[in-house]
Coordinates of C-alpha atoms in Angstrom, one line a residue:
M294 CA -135.1 97.0 -78.3
K295 CA -136.7 95.4 -79.9
E296 CA -139.3 98.1 -79.9
R297 CA -137.3 99.4 -81.5
V298 CA -135.9 98.1 -84.1
K299 CA -139.5 97.4 -85.3
T300 CA -139.4 101.3 -85.6
W301 CA -136.8 101.4 -87.9
I302 CA -137.9 99.0 -90.1
L303 CA -142.1 100.3 -90.5
A304 CA -140.6 103.6 -91.3
L305 CA -137.8 102.2 -93.4
L306 CA -140.6 100.4 -96.2
V307 CA -142.7 103.0 -95.7
L308 CA -139.8 105.7 -96.9
S309 CA -139.4 102.4 -99.7
S310 CA -142.7 102.6 -100.7
L311 CA -142.9 106.4 -100.9
V312 CA -139.6 106.4 -103.0
E313 CA -141.6 103.5 -105.4
S314 CA -144.5 105.6 -106.1
Y315 CA -142.5 109.1 -106.8
Y316 CA -140.4 106.3 -109.9
L317 CA -144.1 104.5 -110.6
I318 CA -145.2 108.0 -111.3
Y319 CA -143.0 110.1 -113.2
R320 CA -141.4 106.8 -114.9
L321 CA -137.6 107.6 -113.1
P322 CA -134.9 107.4 -114.5
G323 CA -136.3 109.6 -117.6
S324 CA -137.2 113.1 -118.5
D325 CA -140.6 112.4 -119.4
S326 CA -143.9 113.1 -116.7
A327 CA -146.5 111.3 -116.6
V328 CA -148.3 114.1 -114.5
M329 CA -149.1 117.2 -116.3
S330 CA -151.7 119.2 -116.3
E331 CA -154.2 119.1 -119.0
N332 CA -153.1 122.7 -119.1
L333 CA -149.7 123.1 -119.8
Y334 CA -148.3 121.4 -123.6
V335 CA -145.4 120.1 -124.1
K336 CA -143.0 122.4 -125.3
T337 CA -141.1 120.9 -128.2
D338 CA -140.1 122.2 -131.6
N339 CA -138.8 125.8 -130.8
M340 CA -139.9 127.4 -134.4
G341 CA -138.9 130.8 -134.0
P342 CA -137.6 132.4 -130.9
E343 CA -139.9 134.1 -128.6
E344 CA -140.7 137.1 -127.9
K345 CA -141.2 140.1 -125.9
V346 CA -144.1 142.5 -125.6
E347 CA -142.2 145.5 -125.6
N348 CA -140.7 144.5 -129.0
L349 CA -144.5 144.9 -130.3
L350 CA -145.4 147.6 -129.8
Y351 CA -144.2 150.0 -132.4
P352 CA -146.2 152.9 -134.7
D353 CA -147.0 151.7 -138.0
K354 CA -145.6 155.5 -139.5
M355 CA -144.3 158.2 -137.7
I356 CA -145.2 161.7 -139.8
I357 CA -143.3 165.2 -140.0
H358 CA -145.1 168.2 -139.6
M359 CA -143.2 170.7 -140.4
G360 CA -145.1 174.0 -140.7
E361 CA -146.1 175.6 -143.3
D362 CA -148.1 172.4 -145.3
K363 CA -144.8 170.8 -145.1
H364 CA -144.7 166.7 -143.9
T365 CA -143.1 163.3 -144.9
L366 CA -143.4 160.1 -143.5
F367 CA -140.6 157.8 -141.9
Y368 CA -141.5 154.4 -141.5
P369 CA -140.5 151.9 -139.4
S370 CA -136.5 150.4 -139.4
S371 CA -135.3 153.4 -141.8
T372 CA -132.7 156.0 -139.9
F373 CA -134.7 159.3 -138.4
Y374 CA -137.9 156.7 -137.6
N375 CA -135.8 154.9 -134.9
L376 CA -134.1 157.7 -133.5
I377 CA -137.2 159.7 -133.1
I378 CA -138.5 156.6 -131.5
N379 CA -135.7 155.5 -129.4
R380 CA -135.5 159.4 -128.4
I381 CA -139.6 159.8 -127.4
K382 CA -139.1 156.8 -125.3
G383 CA -136.3 158.4 -123.4
R384 CA -139.2 160.5 -122.3
T385 CA -142.1 161.2 -119.1
F386 CA -145.1 162.2 -119.7
E387 CA -147.2 163.4 -116.9
S388 CA -150.5 164.7 -115.2
F389 CA -153.1 164.1 -117.9
Q390 CA -155.7 166.4 -119.3
R391 CA -159.1 165.1 -120.3
R392 CA -159.7 167.3 -122.7
S393 CA -163.0 167.3 -126.0
V394 CA -161.3 166.7 -129.5
D395 CA -163.5 169.3 -130.7
D396 CA -161.1 171.5 -128.5
F397 CA -158.1 172.3 -131.2
D398 CA -158.0 173.4 -134.5
W399 CA -156.2 169.8 -136.0
N400 CA -156.3 171.1 -139.2
K401 CA -154.5 174.6 -138.7
I402 CA -151.8 172.6 -136.8
R403 CA -151.0 170.1 -139.2
K404 CA -150.1 172.8 -141.6
E405 CA -148.7 175.5 -139.1
N406 CA -147.1 173.7 -135.9
P407 CA -144.0 171.1 -136.7
G408 CA -144.7 168.2 -135.2
I409 CA -144.3 164.3 -134.8
E410 CA -147.4 162.6 -134.6
L411 CA -146.8 159.0 -134.2
S412 CA -150.4 156.3 -135.4
F413 CA -151.4 153.6 -133.5
G414 CA -153.3 152.1 -136.3
A415 CA -156.5 150.7 -134.0
G416 CA -154.7 151.4 -130.8
I417 CA -152.5 150.7 -128.2
P418 CA -154.1 149.6 -124.1
V419 CA -152.1 152.6 -122.0
T420 CA -151.7 150.1 -120.0
L421 CA -149.7 148.2 -122.5
L422 CA -147.8 151.7 -124.1
Q423 CA -146.9 152.3 -120.5
R424 CA -144.9 149.4 -121.1
V425 CA -142.2 151.2 -124.5
M426 CA -143.1 154.7 -123.3
Q427 CA -142.6 156.4 -119.5
L428 CA -146.0 157.5 -118.9
S429 CA -147.8 158.2 -115.6
P430 CA -151.2 157.4 -115.9
D431 CA -154.2 158.6 -113.7
S432 CA -156.9 155.8 -113.4
L433 CA -159.1 157.6 -115.8
F434 CA -156.4 157.6 -118.6
A435 CA -154.7 153.7 -117.7
G436 CA -158.5 152.0 -118.8
E437 CA -157.6 154.1 -122.7
S438 CA -156.7 152.7 -126.0
I439 CA -154.7 154.8 -127.8
N440 CA -154.3 155.8 -131.5
R441 CA -152.8 159.2 -131.8
I442 CA -149.8 160.9 -129.8
W443 CA -149.3 163.9 -131.5
I444 CA -146.6 166.4 -129.9
Y445 CA -145.9 170.0 -131.4
N446 CA -144.8 173.2 -130.3
V447 CA -146.6 176.3 -130.5
K448 CA -145.6 179.9 -131.8
N449 CA -144.1 181.9 -128.8
D450 CA -145.1 178.5 -126.2
S451 CA -142.0 177.7 -124.2
K452 CA -143.1 174.1 -123.7
A453 CA -144.2 171.3 -125.9
H454 CA -147.6 170.2 -126.4
A455 CA -149.0 166.2 -125.8
I456 CA -151.8 164.7 -126.9
F457 CA -153.1 161.3 -126.7
F458 CA -156.1 159.8 -128.9
S459 CA -158.5 158.1 -127.3
T460 CA -160.2 155.5 -129.9
R461 CA -163.5 156.7 -128.6
G462 CA -162.6 159.3 -131.2
D463 CA -164.3 161.9 -129.0
I464 CA -161.6 162.7 -126.3
V465 CA -158.0 163.5 -126.2
Y466 CA -155.4 162.7 -123.1
E467 CA -153.4 165.9 -122.8
A468 CA -149.9 165.6 -120.7
A469 CA -149.0 169.3 -119.2
K470 CA -145.4 167.5 -118.1
A471 CA -143.6 166.5 -120.8
D472 CA -140.1 165.8 -120.2
L473 CA -139.8 167.4 -124.4
T474 CA -138.2 170.6 -125.2
V475 CA -139.6 173.0 -128.1
Q476 CA -135.8 172.8 -128.7
D477 CA -136.3 168.7 -129.0
V478 CA -139.6 168.2 -131.0
Q479 CA -137.3 170.7 -133.6
Q480 CA -134.7 169.4 -133.6
H481 CA -136.6 166.0 -134.9
V482 CA -139.2 167.3 -136.9
D483 CA -135.7 169.1 -138.7
F484 CA -134.8 165.5 -140.0
G485 CA -137.3 166.1 -142.4
K486 CA -136.0 168.5 -144.0
N487 CA -134.2 166.6 -147.2
W488 CA -136.9 164.3 -147.1
T489 CA -139.3 163.2 -149.9
P490 CA -142.4 165.5 -149.4
Y491 CA -145.8 164.4 -148.7
T492 CA -149.2 165.9 -148.8
T493 CA -152.4 165.8 -147.8
A494 CA -156.1 166.7 -148.4
N495 CA -157.6 166.1 -144.1
G496 CA -154.9 164.7 -143.2
D497 CA -157.0 161.4 -143.3
Y498 CA -153.6 159.9 -145.6
Y499 CA -151.1 160.9 -146.6
V500 CA -149.4 161.2 -151.0
P501 CA -145.3 161.9 -151.9
S502 CA -144.5 164.2 -154.0
D503 CA -142.1 161.2 -155.8
K504 CA -141.9 158.0 -156.8
L505 CA -140.9 155.3 -153.1
S506 CA -138.4 153.3 -153.4
L507 CA -138.7 149.9 -151.4
V508 CA -137.0 146.3 -151.9
Q509 CA -138.5 143.7 -153.4
V510 CA -137.4 140.0 -152.0
E511 CA -137.4 136.5 -152.9
I512 CA -136.8 134.7 -150.7
P513 CA -136.4 130.8 -150.4
S514 CA -139.5 129.1 -148.3
G515 CA -140.0 126.4 -145.8
L516 CA -143.1 124.7 -144.2
Y517 CA -143.5 123.5 -140.2
T518 CA -144.3 120.3 -140.3
I519 CA -148.1 119.0 -138.7
E520 CA -146.1 117.0 -136.5
Q521 CA -144.0 119.8 -134.9
M522 CA -147.5 121.8 -134.6
Q523 CA -149.0 119.0 -133.0
S524 CA -146.1 118.2 -130.8
N525 CA -147.5 122.0 -129.6
L526 CA -150.4 122.0 -129.2
F527 CA -151.7 118.9 -127.7
F528 CA -150.8 117.4 -124.6
D529 CA -150.3 114.1 -125.2
T530 CA -150.1 113.8 -129.6
S531 CA -150.5 110.0 -129.0
S532 CA -154.0 110.8 -128.0
T533 CA -154.8 112.4 -131.5
R534 CA -157.5 111.2 -134.5
Y535 CA -156.8 112.2 -137.8
I536 CA -160.0 112.8 -139.9
R537 CA -160.0 114.4 -143.5
E538 CA -162.7 116.7 -144.7
K539 CA -164.0 116.8 -148.3
D540 CA -162.5 119.9 -149.2
G541 CA -159.0 119.0 -148.5
S542 CA -158.6 120.0 -144.9
E543 CA -157.4 117.9 -142.8
I544 CA -157.9 118.1 -139.2
Y545 CA -156.3 116.2 -135.7
T546 CA -158.0 116.1 -132.4
D547 CA -158.1 115.0 -128.9
S548 CA -161.8 114.7 -129.1
K549 CA -161.3 118.7 -127.2
R550 CA -159.1 120.5 -128.5
S551 CA -158.5 120.0 -132.9
L552 CA -155.8 120.9 -135.5
Q553 CA -157.4 121.6 -138.6
V554 CA -154.6 122.4 -141.4
D555 CA -155.7 123.8 -145.6
Q556 CA -152.5 121.9 -147.4
E557 CA -153.7 124.0 -150.1
Q558 CA -153.3 128.2 -148.3
N559 CA -150.2 125.8 -146.1
W560 CA -152.8 127.7 -142.9
M561 CA -153.3 125.7 -139.5
S562 CA -156.6 127.3 -137.3
Y563 CA -155.9 126.0 -133.2
S564 CA -159.4 125.7 -131.6
D565 CA -159.6 124.4 -127.7
P566 CA -163.6 124.9 -126.7
A567 CA -163.0 123.3 -123.8
A568 CA -160.4 125.5 -122.5
L569 CA -160.6 126.8 -118.9
P570 CA -161.6 130.6 -118.1
A571 CA -158.6 132.8 -116.3
G572 CA -160.3 134.7 -114.8
E573 CA -160.7 138.8 -115.0
S574 CA -160.4 140.2 -118.4
T575 CA -159.0 142.9 -120.1
P576 CA -157.6 143.9 -123.3
A577 CA -153.9 144.3 -122.1
K578 CA -153.5 141.3 -120.5
D579 CA -155.2 140.0 -122.6
A580 CA -152.8 140.6 -125.7
L581 CA -150.2 139.9 -123.4
E582 CA -151.5 136.1 -122.9
A583 CA -151.5 136.1 -126.6
V584 CA -147.8 136.7 -127.1
D585 CA -147.1 134.4 -124.1
F586 CA -149.2 131.6 -126.1
V587 CA -147.3 132.3 -129.3
N588 CA -144.1 132.2 -127.8
Q589 CA -145.1 128.8 -125.8
H590 CA -146.8 127.6 -129.4
G591 CA -144.9 128.4 -131.8
G592 CA -142.6 131.1 -131.5
W593 CA -142.0 134.2 -133.8
N594 CA -141.1 133.1 -137.2
G595 CA -140.2 137.3 -138.4
T596 CA -140.4 140.8 -137.0
Y597 CA -144.6 141.6 -136.0
R598 CA -146.6 144.0 -134.9
L599 CA -149.4 144.5 -132.8
A600 CA -151.9 145.6 -134.5
A601 CA -155.5 145.4 -132.5
A602 CA -157.9 144.9 -135.5
E603 CA -157.4 142.9 -138.7
D604 CA -156.0 145.5 -141.5
E605 CA -158.0 143.1 -143.7
S606 CA -161.3 142.7 -142.4
Q607 CA -164.3 144.3 -142.4
D608 CA -165.6 143.9 -139.6
Q609 CA -162.8 145.4 -137.4
V610 CA -162.9 144.1 -133.9
P611 CA -160.2 146.7 -131.6
I612 CA -159.1 144.8 -128.7
G613 CA -161.4 145.9 -125.7
D614 CA -164.4 145.8 -127.2
G615 CA -165.8 143.5 -124.6
G616 CA -168.0 141.4 -124.9
K617 CA -167.3 137.5 -123.6
E618 CA -164.5 136.6 -126.5
R619 CA -161.3 139.1 -127.7
R620 CA -160.0 139.1 -131.4
V621 CA -156.3 139.6 -130.8
S622 CA -154.2 139.7 -134.1
F623 CA -150.1 140.8 -134.9
Q624 CA -148.7 142.2 -138.5
Q625 CA -145.7 140.5 -139.9
Y626 CA -143.7 142.9 -141.3
Y627 CA -141.1 143.1 -143.5
G628 CA -138.2 145.7 -144.8
S629 CA -134.6 147.2 -142.9
Y630 CA -132.3 150.0 -142.5
P631 CA -132.4 152.0 -144.4
Y632 CA -135.8 151.4 -146.6
G633 CA -137.9 151.2 -143.6
S634 CA -140.1 147.8 -142.7
Y635 CA -144.1 147.2 -144.3
P636 CA -146.9 145.4 -143.2
I637 CA -147.0 141.9 -146.0
L638 CA -150.7 141.5 -146.5
N639 CA -153.3 138.5 -146.5
R640 CA -154.7 137.7 -149.1
P641 CA -157.4 134.9 -150.2
Q642 CA -154.8 133.9 -152.9
L643 CA -152.8 133.3 -149.8
K644 CA -152.7 133.2 -146.4
F645 CA -149.8 134.6 -144.8
G646 CA -148.1 137.3 -142.4
V647 CA -150.9 137.3 -139.5
I648 CA -151.5 136.0 -136.8
H649 CA -155.0 135.2 -135.5
L650 CA -155.8 134.5 -131.7
E651 CA -158.9 134.6 -130.0
L652 CA -159.7 134.9 -126.2
Q653 CA -162.3 133.6 -124.2
K654 CA -161.9 136.0 -120.6
G655 CA -157.9 135.9 -120.6
T656 CA -157.7 131.8 -121.9
V657 CA -157.0 131.7 -126.0
S658 CA -159.6 129.6 -127.5
S659 CA -158.3 129.4 -131.4
Y660 CA -154.6 130.4 -133.2
E661 CA -154.8 130.5 -136.6
R662 CA -150.8 131.4 -138.2
S663 CA -149.4 130.2 -141.5
L664 CA -147.0 127.2 -142.0
L665 CA -145.2 128.5 -144.2
Y666 CA -141.0 130.2 -142.5
L667 CA -139.2 132.4 -145.2
N668 CA -135.0 131.3 -144.9
E669 CA -133.8 135.6 -145.1
N670 CA -130.2 134.4 -145.3
Q671 CA -130.6 133.7 -148.6
A672 CA -133.1 136.4 -149.8
V673 CA -132.6 138.0 -153.2
K674 CA -132.9 141.2 -153.0
K675 CA -133.7 144.3 -155.3
V676 CA -134.1 148.2 -155.4
A677 CA -138.6 148.5 -157.2
E678 CA -140.3 151.4 -156.5
L679 CA -143.6 152.7 -156.0
S680 CA -145.9 155.5 -157.7
G681 CA -145.9 159.0 -156.4
G682 CA -147.2 162.2 -157.6
E683 CA -149.4 163.2 -159.8
T684 CA -149.8 159.9 -161.2
L685 CA -150.3 158.9 -158.2
L686 CA -153.0 161.5 -157.4
S687 CA -154.9 160.6 -160.3
Q688 CA -155.2 156.7 -159.4
L689 CA -156.7 157.9 -155.5
A690 CA -158.7 160.3 -157.8
Q691 CA -160.4 157.8 -159.4
I692 CA -160.5 155.0 -156.4
S693 CA -162.4 158.0 -153.9
K694 CA -165.0 157.8 -156.9
T695 CA -166.5 154.5 -155.2
S696 CA -165.9 155.1 -151.9
P697 CA -163.4 157.8 -150.3
V698 CA -159.9 156.8 -150.1
Q699 CA -159.7 155.8 -145.8
D700 CA -156.0 155.8 -145.8
L701 CA -152.2 154.9 -148.2
T702 CA -149.9 152.9 -146.8
P703 CA -146.5 150.8 -148.2
A704 CA -147.1 147.4 -148.3
Y705 CA -145.8 143.6 -149.8
I706 CA -147.5 141.8 -151.7
P707 CA -147.3 137.7 -151.1
S708 CA -147.0 134.5 -153.7
L709 CA -145.7 132.0 -153.8
K710 CA -143.4 130.6 -156.5
G711 CA -142.6 126.9 -156.7
E712 CA -140.3 126.8 -153.0
K713 CA -139.6 131.0 -152.6
L714 CA -141.8 133.0 -152.2
Q715 CA -141.7 136.7 -153.3
L716 CA -142.7 140.5 -151.8
V717 CA -144.1 142.9 -154.2
P718 CA -144.6 146.8 -153.3
V719 CA -148.1 147.5 -153.2
W720 CA -149.3 150.8 -152.3
K721 CA -152.6 149.4 -150.0
V722 CA -155.7 151.6 -151.1
T723 CA -158.1 151.5 -147.4
L724 CA -161.3 153.3 -148.5
R725 CA -163.8 154.8 -145.5
D726 CA -166.1 151.0 -146.3
G727 CA -163.5 149.1 -145.3
S728 CA -163.1 147.5 -148.8
V729 CA -159.0 147.0 -149.3
L730 CA -156.8 148.1 -152.8
T731 CA -153.8 147.3 -153.9
L732 CA -152.2 149.8 -156.5
N733 CA -148.0 148.8 -157.7

């Protein structure tokens, strides 16, 4: 009997010791744990909502070819853009056949065949595109990145053709089975008949025959605090040190990671060179990791689109270019129905409108973004116009004397006026040599 009592007492002592150890380790009662992996950051201030990657994948423009060399363009958030893209998302594309880009006469198709051309900028990995489109790729096609999709009708052909352009430039993939009828394509094309006509010389860029209406806006702005960013990025903010550089920028570091803040530009650059590689890295996995990182460390303070390259950089680095590091960028857009949504240009005078991340083998090693946020509820808007027709053609012809024009798109230039951010519509002109000009 005594031995049994001793056994029970010993068991109680051991149990009490375990409970006490648990309380000491986790500092209970309370909500903070003293034990946490260094790869997990304290998530506190939610500066913007989280976002699904599916909402960041969409074409930067939609070109409608109506035959007889007639064309028009729809931009994100405009009525017919939304209608057409949602319909295409509901269709299936299967049995992809690999072909040379030279197998097609694109100038003839552009001029004569009714169709829809979706532009994805520098490209999106097929495995990500599957999240917004019903694709059934084979292993070869699944490894590609796509920068254009062209769906068109051919005279006296009973089926619609769907072509997916590889970012490599010399290869396209044709979907032998596409859940789109000739009538479907024609109906989508007919949406453009009463829209502003556009002309093109070679399909690189399109010029409207008349002025283009956009919204010009002035929005009250605020700043995320350095304390907010530290709370989102550092494991233990009490261990950070403050360093002021000669150029006026401020650095906060815990000896492993650093947060540099440019007070003049309201721009932050976070670096974690000691980040442990997560293992296998692919373009799609890195893009997903980048989205997760932003979700957990700040959120999205506006509407963004996944860009496979920095639009403002001459050294374009597509996602999937290989190597030890991969740069993922997200372009901020502004606008709404019915005028459309357009990119906000990141400029040397005011860094704004982009989020940049660099990854090493699947792990984020650097993170850059603006500290500015906008109070959309108090925005003051008015309609503005961009030049078109002969006026714009004349301007472009003058610019082309220096370098051929590669792309033309409406965009916004941001500027700070006191505590308000102005977004002024401009034409963004990208030249073949990589330089970018603006016309307003």
